[in-house]
PDB file of C-alpha atoms and ligand atoms in Angstrom:
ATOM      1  CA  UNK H 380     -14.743  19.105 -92.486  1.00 45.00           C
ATOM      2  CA  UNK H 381     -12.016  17.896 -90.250  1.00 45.00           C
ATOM      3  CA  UNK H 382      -9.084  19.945 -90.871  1.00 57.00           C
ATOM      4  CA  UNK H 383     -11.018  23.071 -91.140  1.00 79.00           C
ATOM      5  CA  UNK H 384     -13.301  25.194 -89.281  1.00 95.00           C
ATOM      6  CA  UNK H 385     -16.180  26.528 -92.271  1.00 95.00           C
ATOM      7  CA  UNK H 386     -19.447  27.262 -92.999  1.00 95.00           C
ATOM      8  CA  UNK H 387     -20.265  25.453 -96.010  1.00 95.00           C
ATOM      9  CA  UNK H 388     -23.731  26.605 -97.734  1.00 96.00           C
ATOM     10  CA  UNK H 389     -25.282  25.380-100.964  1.00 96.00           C
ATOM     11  CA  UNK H 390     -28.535  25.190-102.816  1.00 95.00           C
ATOM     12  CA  UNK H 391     -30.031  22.857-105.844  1.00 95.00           C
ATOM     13  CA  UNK H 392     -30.440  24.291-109.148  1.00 92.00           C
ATOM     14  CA  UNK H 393     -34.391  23.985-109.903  1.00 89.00           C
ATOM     15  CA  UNK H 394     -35.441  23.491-106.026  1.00 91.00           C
ATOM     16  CA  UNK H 395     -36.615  25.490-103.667  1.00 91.00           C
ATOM     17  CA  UNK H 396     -33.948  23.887-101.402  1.00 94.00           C
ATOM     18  CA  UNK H 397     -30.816  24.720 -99.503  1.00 95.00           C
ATOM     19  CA  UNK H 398     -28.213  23.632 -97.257  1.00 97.00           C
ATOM     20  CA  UNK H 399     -25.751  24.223 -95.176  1.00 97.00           C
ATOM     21  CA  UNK H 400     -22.661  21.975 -93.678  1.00 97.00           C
ATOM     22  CA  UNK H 401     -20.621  23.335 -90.556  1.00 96.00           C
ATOM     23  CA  UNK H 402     -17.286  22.273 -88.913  1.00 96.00           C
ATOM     24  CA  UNK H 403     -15.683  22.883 -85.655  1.00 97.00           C
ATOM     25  CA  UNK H 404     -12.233  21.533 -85.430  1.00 96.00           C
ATOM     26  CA  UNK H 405      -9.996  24.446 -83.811  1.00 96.00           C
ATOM     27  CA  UNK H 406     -13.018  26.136 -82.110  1.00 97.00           C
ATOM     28  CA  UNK H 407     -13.596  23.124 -80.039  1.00 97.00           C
ATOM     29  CA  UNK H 408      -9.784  22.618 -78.880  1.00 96.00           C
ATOM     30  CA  UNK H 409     -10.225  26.564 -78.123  1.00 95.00           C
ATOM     31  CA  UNK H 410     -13.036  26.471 -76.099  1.00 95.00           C
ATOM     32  CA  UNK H 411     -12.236  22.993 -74.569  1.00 95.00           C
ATOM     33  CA  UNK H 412      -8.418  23.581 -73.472  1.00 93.00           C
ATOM     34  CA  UNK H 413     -10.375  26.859 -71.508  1.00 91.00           C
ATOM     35  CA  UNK H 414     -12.838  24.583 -69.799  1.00 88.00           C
ATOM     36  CA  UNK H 415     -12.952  21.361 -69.160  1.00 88.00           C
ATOM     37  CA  UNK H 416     -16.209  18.969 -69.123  1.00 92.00           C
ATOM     38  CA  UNK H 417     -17.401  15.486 -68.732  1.00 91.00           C
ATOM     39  CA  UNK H 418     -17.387  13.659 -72.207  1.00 91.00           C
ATOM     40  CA  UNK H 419     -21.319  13.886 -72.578  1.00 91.00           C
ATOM     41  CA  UNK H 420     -21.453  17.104 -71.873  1.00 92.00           C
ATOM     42  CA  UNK H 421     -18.655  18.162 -74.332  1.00 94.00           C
ATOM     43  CA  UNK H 422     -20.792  16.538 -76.749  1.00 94.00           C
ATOM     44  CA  UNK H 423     -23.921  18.308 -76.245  1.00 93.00           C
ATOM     45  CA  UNK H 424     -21.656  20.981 -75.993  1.00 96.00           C
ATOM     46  CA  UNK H 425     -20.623  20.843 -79.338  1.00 97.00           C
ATOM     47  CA  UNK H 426     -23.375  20.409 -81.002  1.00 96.00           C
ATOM     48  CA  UNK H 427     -24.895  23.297 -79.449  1.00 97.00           C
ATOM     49  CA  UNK H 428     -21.761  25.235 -80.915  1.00 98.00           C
ATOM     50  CA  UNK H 429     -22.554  23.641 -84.506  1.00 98.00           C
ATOM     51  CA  UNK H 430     -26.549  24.465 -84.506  1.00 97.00           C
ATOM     52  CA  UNK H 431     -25.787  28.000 -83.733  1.00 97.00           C
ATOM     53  CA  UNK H 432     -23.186  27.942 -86.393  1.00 96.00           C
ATOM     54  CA  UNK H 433     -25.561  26.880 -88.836  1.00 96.00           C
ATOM     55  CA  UNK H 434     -28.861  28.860 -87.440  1.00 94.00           C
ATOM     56  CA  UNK H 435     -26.344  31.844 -87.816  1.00 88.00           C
ATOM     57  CA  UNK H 436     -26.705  31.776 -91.370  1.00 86.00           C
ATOM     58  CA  UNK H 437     -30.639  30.899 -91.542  1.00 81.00           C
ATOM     59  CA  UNK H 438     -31.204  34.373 -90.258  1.00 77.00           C
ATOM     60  CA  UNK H 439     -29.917  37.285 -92.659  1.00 76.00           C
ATOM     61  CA  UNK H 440     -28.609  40.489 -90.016  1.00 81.00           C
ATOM     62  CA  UNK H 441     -25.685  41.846 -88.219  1.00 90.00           C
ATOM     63  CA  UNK H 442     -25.390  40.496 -84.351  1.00 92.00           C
ATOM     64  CA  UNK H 443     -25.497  38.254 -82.094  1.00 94.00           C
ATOM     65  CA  UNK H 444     -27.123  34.443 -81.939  1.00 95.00           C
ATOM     66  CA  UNK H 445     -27.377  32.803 -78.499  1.00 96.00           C
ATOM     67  CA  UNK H 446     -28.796  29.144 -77.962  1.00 97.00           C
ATOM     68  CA  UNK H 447     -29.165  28.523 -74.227  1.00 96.00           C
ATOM     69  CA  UNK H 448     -30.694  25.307 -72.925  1.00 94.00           C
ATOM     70  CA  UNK H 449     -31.844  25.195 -69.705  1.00 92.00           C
ATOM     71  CA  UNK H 450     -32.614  21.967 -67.780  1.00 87.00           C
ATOM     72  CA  UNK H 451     -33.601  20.268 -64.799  1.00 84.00           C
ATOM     73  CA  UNK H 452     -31.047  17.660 -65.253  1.00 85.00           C
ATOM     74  CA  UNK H 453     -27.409  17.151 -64.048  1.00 87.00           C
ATOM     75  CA  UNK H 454     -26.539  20.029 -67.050  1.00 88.00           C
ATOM     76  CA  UNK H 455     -28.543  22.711 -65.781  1.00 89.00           C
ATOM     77  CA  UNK H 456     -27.186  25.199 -68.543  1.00 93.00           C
ATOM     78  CA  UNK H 457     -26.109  25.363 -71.601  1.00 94.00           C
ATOM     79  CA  UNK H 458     -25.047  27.912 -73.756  1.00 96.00           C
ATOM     80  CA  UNK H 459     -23.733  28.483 -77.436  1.00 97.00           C
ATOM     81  CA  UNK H 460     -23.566  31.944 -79.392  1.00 96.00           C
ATOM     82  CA  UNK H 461     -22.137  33.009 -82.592  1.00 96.00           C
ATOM     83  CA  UNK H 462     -21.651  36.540 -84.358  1.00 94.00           C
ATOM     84  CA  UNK H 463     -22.616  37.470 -87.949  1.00 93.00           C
ATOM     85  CA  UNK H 464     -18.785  37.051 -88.273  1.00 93.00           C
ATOM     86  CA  UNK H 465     -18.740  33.389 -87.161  1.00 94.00           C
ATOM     87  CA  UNK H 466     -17.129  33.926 -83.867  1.00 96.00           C
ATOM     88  CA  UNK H 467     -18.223  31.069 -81.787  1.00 97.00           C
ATOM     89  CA  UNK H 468     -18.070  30.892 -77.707  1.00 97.00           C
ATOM     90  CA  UNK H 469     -19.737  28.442 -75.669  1.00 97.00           C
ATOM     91  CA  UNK H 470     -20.117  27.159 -71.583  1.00 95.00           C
ATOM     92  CA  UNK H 471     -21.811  24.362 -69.930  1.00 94.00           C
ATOM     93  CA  UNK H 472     -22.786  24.823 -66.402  1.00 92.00           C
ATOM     94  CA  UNK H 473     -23.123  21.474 -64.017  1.00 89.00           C
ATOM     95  CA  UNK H 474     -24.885  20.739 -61.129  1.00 83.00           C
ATOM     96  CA  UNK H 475     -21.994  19.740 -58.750  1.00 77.00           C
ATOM     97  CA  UNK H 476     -24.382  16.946 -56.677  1.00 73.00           C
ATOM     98  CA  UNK H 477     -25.821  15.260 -59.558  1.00 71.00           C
ATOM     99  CA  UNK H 478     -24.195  12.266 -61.384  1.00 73.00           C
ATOM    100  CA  UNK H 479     -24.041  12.471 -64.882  1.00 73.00           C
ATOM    101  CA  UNK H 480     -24.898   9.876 -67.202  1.00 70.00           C
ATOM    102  CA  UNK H 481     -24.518   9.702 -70.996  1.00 63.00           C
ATOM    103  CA  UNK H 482     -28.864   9.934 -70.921  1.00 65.00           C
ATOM    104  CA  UNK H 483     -30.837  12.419 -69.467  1.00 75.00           C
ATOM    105  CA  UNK H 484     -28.185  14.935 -68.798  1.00 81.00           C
ATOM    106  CA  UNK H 485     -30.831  17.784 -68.910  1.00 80.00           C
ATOM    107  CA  UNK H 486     -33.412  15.979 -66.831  1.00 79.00           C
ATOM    108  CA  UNK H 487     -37.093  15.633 -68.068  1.00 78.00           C
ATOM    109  CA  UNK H 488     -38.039  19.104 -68.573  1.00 82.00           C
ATOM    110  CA  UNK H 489     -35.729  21.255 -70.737  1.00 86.00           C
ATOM    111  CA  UNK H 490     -36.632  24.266 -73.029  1.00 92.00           C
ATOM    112  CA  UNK H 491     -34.314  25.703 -75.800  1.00 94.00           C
ATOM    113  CA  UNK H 492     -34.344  29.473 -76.187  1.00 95.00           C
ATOM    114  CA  UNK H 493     -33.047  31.475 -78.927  1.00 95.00           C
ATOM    115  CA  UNK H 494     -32.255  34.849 -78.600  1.00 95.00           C
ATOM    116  CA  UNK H 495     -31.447  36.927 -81.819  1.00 94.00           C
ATOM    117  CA  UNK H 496     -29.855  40.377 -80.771  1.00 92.00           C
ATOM    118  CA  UNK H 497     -29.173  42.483 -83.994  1.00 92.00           C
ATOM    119  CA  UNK H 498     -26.570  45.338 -84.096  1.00 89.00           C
ATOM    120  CA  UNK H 499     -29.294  47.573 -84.920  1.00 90.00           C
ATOM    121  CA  UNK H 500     -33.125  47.150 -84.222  1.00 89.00           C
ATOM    122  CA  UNK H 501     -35.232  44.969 -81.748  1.00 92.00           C
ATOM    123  CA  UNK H 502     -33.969  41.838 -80.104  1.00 92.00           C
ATOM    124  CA  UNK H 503     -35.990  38.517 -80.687  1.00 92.00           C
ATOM    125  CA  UNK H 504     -36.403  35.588 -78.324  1.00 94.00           C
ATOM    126  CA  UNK H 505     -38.421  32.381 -78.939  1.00 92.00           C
ATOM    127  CA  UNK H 506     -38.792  29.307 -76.520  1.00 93.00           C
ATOM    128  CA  UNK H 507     -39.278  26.076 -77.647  1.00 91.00           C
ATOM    129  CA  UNK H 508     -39.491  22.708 -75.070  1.00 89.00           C
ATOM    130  CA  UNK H 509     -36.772  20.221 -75.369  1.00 86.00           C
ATOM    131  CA  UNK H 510     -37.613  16.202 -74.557  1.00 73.00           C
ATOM    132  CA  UNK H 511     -34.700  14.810 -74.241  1.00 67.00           C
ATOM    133  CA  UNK H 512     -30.844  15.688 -74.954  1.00 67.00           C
ATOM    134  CA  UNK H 513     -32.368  15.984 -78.871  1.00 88.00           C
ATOM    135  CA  UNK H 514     -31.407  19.416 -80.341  1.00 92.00           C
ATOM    136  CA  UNK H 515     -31.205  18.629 -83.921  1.00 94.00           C
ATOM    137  CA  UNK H 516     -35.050  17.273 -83.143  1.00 92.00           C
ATOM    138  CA  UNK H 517     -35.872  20.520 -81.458  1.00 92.00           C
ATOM    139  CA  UNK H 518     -34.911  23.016 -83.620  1.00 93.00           C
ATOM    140  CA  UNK H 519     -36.813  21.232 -86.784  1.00 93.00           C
ATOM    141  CA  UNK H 520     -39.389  21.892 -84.931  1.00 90.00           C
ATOM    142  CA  UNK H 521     -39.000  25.158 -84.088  1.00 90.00           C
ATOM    143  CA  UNK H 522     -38.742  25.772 -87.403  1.00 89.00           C
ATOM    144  CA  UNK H 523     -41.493  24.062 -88.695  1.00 88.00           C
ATOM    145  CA  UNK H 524     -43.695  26.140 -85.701  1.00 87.00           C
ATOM    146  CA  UNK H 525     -42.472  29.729 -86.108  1.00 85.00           C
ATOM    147  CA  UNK H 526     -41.090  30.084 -89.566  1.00 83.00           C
ATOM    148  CA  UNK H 527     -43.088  27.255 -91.144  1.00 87.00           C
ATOM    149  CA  UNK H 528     -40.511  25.740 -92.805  1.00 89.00           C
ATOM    150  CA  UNK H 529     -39.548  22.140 -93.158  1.00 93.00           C
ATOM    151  CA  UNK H 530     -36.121  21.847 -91.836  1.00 95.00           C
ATOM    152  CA  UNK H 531     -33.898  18.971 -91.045  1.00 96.00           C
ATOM    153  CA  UNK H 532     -30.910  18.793 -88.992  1.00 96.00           C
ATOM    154  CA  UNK H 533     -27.696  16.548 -88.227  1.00 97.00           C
ATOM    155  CA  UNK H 534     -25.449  17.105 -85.553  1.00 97.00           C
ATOM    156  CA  UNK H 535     -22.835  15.175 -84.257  1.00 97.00           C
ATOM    157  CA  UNK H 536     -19.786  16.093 -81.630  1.00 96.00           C
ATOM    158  CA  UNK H 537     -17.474  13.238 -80.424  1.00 95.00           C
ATOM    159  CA  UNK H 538     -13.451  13.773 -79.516  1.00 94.00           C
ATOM    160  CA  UNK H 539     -13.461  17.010 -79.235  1.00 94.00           C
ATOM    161  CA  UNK H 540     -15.009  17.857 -82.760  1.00 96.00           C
ATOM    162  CA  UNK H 541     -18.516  18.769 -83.808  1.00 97.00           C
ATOM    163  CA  UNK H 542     -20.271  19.148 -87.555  1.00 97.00           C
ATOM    164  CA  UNK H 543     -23.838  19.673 -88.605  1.00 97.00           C
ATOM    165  CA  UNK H 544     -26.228  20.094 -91.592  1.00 97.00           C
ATOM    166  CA  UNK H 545     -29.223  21.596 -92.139  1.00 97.00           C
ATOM    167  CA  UNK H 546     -31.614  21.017 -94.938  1.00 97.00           C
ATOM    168  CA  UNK H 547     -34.268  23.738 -95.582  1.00 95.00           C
ATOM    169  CA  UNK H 548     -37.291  24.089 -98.110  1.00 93.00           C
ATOM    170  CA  UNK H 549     -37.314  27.954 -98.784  1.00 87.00           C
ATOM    171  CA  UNK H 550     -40.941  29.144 -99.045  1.00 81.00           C
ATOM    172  CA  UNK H 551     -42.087  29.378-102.891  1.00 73.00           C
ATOM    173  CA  UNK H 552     -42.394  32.449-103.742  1.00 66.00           C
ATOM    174  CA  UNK H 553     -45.445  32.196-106.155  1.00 60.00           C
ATOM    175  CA  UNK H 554     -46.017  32.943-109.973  1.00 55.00           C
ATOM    176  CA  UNK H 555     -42.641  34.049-110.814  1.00 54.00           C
ATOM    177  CA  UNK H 556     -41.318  30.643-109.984  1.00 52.00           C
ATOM    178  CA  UNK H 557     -43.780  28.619-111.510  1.00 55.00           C
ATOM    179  CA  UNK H 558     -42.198  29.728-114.835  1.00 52.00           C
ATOM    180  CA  UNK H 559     -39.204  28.008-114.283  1.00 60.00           C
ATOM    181  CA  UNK H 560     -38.777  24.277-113.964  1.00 69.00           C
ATOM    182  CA  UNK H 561     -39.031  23.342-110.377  1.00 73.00           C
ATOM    183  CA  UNK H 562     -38.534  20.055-109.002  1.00 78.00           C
ATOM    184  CA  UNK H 563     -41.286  19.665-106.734  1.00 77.00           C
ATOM    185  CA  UNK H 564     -40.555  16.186-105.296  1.00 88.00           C
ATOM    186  CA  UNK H 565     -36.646  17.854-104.497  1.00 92.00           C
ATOM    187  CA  UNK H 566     -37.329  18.142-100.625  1.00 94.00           C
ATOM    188  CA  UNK H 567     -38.095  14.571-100.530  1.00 94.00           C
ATOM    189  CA  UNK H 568     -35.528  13.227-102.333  1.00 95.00           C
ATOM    190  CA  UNK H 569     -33.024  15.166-100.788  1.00 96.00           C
ATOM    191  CA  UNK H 570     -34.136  15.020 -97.144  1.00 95.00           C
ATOM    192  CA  UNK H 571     -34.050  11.562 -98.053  1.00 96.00           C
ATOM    193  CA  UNK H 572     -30.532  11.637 -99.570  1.00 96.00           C
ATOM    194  CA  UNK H 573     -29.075  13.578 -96.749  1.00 96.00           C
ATOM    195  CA  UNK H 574     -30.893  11.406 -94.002  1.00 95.00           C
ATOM    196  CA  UNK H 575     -28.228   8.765 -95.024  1.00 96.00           C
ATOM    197  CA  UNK H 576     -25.008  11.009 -93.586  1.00 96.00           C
ATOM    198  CA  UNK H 577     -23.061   8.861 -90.886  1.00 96.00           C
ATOM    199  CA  UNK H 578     -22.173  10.941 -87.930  1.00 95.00           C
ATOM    200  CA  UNK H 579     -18.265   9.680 -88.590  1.00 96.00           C
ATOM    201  CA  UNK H 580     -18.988  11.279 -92.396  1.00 96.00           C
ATOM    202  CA  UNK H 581     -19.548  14.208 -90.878  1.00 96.00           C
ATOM    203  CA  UNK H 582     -16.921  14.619 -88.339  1.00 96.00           C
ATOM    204  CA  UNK H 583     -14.406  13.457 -90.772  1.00 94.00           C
ATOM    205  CA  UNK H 584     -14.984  14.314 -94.026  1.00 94.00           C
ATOM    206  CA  UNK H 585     -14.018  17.627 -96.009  1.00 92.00           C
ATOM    207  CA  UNK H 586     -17.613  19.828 -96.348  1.00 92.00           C
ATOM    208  CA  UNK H 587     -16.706  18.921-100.222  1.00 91.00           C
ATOM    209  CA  UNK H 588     -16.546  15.351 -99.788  1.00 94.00           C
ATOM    210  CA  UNK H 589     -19.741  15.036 -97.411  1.00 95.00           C
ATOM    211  CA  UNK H 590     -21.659  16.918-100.464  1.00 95.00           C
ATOM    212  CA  UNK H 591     -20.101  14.803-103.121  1.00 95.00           C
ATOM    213  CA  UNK H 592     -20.758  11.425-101.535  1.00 95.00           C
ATOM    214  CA  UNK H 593     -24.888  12.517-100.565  1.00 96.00           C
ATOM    215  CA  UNK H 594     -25.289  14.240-103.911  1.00 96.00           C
ATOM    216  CA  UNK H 595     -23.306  13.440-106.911  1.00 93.00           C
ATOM    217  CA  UNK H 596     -26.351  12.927-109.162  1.00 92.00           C
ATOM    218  CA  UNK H 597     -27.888  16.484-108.093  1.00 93.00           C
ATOM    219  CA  UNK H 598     -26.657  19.959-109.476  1.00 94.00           C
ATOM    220  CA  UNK H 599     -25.164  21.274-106.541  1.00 95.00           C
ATOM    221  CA  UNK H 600     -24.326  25.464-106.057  1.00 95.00           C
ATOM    222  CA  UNK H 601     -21.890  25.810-103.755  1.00 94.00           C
ATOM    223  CA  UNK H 602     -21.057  29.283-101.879  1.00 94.00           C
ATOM    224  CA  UNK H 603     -18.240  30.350-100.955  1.00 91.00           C
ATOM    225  CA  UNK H 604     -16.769  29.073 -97.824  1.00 92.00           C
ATOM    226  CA  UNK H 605     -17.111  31.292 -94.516  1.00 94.00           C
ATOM    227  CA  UNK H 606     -14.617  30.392 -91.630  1.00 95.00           C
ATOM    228  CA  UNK H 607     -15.422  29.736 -87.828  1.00 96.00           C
ATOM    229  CA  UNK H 608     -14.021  30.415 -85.333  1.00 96.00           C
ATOM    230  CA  UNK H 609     -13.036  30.489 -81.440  1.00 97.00           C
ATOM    231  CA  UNK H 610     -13.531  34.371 -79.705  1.00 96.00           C
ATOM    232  CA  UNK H 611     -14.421  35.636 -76.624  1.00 94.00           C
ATOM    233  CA  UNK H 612     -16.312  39.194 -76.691  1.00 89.00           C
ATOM    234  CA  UNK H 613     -15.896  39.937 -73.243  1.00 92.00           C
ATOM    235  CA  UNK H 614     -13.990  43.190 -71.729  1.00 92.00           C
ATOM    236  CA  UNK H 615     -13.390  44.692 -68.894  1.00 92.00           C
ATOM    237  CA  UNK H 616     -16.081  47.372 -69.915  1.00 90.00           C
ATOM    238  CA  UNK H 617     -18.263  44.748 -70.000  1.00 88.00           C
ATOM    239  CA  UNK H 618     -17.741  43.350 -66.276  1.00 90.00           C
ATOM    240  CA  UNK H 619     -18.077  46.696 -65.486  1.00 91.00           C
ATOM    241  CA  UNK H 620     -21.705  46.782 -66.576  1.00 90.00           C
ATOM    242  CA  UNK H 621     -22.149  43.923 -64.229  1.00 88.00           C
ATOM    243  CA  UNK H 622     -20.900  45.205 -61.273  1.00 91.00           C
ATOM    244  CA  UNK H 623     -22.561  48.244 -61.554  1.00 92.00           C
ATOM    245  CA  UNK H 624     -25.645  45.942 -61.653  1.00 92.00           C
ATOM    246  CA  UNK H 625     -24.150  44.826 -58.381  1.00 91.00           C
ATOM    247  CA  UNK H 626     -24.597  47.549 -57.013  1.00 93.00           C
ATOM    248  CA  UNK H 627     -22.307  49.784 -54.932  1.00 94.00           C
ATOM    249  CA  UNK H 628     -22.604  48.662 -51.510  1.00 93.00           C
ATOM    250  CA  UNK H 629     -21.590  44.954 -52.295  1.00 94.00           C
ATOM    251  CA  UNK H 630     -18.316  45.994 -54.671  1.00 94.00           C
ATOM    252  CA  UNK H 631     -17.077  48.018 -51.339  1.00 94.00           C
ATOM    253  CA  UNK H 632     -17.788  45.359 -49.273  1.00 94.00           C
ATOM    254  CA  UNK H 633     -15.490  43.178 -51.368  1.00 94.00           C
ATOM    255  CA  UNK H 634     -12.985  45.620 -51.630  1.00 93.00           C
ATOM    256  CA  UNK H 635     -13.013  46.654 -48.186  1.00 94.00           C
ATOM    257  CA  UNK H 636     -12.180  42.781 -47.212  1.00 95.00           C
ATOM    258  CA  UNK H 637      -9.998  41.908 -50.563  1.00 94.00           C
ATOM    259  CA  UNK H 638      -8.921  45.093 -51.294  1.00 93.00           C
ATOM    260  CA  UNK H 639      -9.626  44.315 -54.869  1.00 94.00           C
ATOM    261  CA  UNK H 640     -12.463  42.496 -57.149  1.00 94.00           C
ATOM    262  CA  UNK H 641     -11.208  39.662 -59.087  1.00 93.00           C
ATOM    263  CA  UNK H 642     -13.995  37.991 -61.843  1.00 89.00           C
ATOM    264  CA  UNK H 643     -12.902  35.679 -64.547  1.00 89.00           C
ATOM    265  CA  UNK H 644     -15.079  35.687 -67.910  1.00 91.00           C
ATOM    266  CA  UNK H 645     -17.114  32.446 -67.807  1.00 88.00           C
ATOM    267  CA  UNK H 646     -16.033  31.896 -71.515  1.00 92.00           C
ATOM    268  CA  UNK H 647     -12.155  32.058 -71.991  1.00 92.00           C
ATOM    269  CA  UNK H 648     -10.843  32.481 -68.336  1.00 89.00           C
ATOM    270  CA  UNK H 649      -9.644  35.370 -68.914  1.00 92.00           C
ATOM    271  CA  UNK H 650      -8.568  37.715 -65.268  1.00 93.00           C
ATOM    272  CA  UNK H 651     -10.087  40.924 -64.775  1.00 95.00           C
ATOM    273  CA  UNK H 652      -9.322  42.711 -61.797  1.00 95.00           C
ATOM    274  CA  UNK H 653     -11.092  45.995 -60.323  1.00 95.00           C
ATOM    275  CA  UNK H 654      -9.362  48.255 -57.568  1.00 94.00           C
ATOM    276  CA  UNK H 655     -10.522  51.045 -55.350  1.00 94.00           C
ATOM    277  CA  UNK H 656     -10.474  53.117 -58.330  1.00 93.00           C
ATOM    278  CA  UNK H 657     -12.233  51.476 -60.373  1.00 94.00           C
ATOM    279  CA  UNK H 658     -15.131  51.034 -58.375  1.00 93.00           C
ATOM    280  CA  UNK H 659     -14.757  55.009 -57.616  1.00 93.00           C
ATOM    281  CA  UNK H 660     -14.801  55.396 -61.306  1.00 93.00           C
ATOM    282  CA  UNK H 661     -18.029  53.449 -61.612  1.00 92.00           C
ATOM    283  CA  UNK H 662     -19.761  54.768 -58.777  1.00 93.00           C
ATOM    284  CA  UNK H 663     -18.513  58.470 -58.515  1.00 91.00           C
ATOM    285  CA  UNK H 664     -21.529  59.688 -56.394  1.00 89.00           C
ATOM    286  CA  UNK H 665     -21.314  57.234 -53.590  1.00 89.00           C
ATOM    287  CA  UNK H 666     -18.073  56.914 -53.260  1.00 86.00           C
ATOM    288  CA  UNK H 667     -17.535  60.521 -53.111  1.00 86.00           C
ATOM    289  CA  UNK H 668     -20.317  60.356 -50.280  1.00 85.00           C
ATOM    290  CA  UNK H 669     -18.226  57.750 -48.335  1.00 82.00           C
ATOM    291  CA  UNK H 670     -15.134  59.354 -48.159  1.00 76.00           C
ATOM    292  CA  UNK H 671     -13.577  56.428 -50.276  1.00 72.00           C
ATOM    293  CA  UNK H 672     -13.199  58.775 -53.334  1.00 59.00           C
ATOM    294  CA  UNK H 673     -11.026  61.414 -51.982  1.00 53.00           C
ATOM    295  CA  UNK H 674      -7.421  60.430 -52.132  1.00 50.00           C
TER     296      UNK H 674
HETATM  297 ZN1   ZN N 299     -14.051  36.100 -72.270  1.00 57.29          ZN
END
């Protein structure tokens, strides 16, 4: 995967099995030369970025993914999301008192939550709790508990790059299948097969070569590549929404001692910047009661 930032997804003739590899080489750099983090948490960071990559394709609509991980630890958030489009963002927020150790960077008590928000139609959320800094351990089982399927999943991040797998017995689909040949001892030998990946394989191998070297005596269909990459949805539209949210008695205030509102995005850095008008503009009513909209 190393020299290229794809979503790699397969399945095995005769099986009710599929797969999927991920790389992040350039995302990474792109989110990490926008913020910078403590090693371990870059890590975790990263393989946040890769699970959402790969849960991205796991769930068939048009929209957003978000994987936030919130914990009582050093790390107290964590966040990853992806579009249908494979447009990847990501942010760590750190508790500025605590130390932070390579262990235990979420504390004792963290929970995973995925939120699924479609283009069109109803947005989903499930929790699940996380022990540990283990996500690929997590979201098996989240799998295994809401969509009851068996799942298995490898992540690794380290220098600034990040990769994952997933492995995923598709429910059987009853008589129609039975008439072909199935393998049905596939998910064990393969989960079996793929359990052997090294992380380094992973970070450092093409999404060709990782497949080759775990399954060269399998028949192996693979799809066609879908890139990933680095991009920040936010706008100034956006930031608007939130300061509306604000209300407008606190965006005066700020404006009355600033005489303008800065706010960076949390994901890319990027500078917005909201005058007088603005906040007139987004508060007509109440401005035009104070006086501050007639100019
Ligand atoms: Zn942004």
């Amino acid at each position: 995967m190393a020299t290229n930032d794809t979503l790699t997804r397969f399945t095995f003739d005769n099986t009710h099995v599929r797969g999927e590899l991920v790389g992040l080489n350039q995302t990474m750099a792109d989110i990490l030369t926008r913020q910078s983090y403590p090693q371990p948490v870059q890590n975790l960071l990263g393989e946040l970025l890769a699970a959402a990559a790969l849960l991205s394709a796991t769930i068939k609509m048009e929209g957003l993914l978000t994987l936030q991980i919130q914990g009582n630890g050093p790390l107290r958030l964590l966040q990853a999301e992806t579009t249908h489009k494979g447009e990847l963002r990501g942010i760590a927020r750190l508790d500025e008192d605590k130390e932070i150790s390579e262990h235990e960077l979420l504390g004792d008590k963290g929970s995973l939550i995925i939120t699924i928000d479609p283009d069109q139609g109803r947005r989903y959320q499930g929790i699940v709790p996380l022990e540990g800094d283990n996500i690929a351990q997590c979201l098996e089982g989240y799998f295994k508990q809401s969509e009851q399927l068996d799942t298995r999943i490898w992540l690794a991040c380290e220098n600034g790059i990040a990769a994952g797998m997933l492995l995923q017995e598709l429910p059987k689909l009853g008589e129609i299948q039975e008439e072909l040949e199935v393998d049905e001892d596939a998910w064990n030998r393969l989960s079996h097969l793929t359990s052997t990946i090294r992380n380094d394989e992973l970070l450092h191998l093409e999404n060709e070569q990782i497949l080759h070297r775990l399954y060269h005596e399998e028949t192996v269909r693979l799809y066609e590549d879908e890139p990933l990459k680095f991009s920040c949805s936010c706008s100034k539209d956006r930031l608007s929404n939130a300061l509306s949210q604000m209300g407008y008695a606190e965006c005066q205030d700020i404006i009355n001692q600033q005489s303008k509102i800065l706010a960076d995005c949390q994901f890319c850095g990027q500078h917005y910047s909201f005058s007088q008008s603005d906040i007139n503009g987004l508060f007509p009513l109440e401005s035009a009661k104070s006086g501050k909209g007639l100019h």
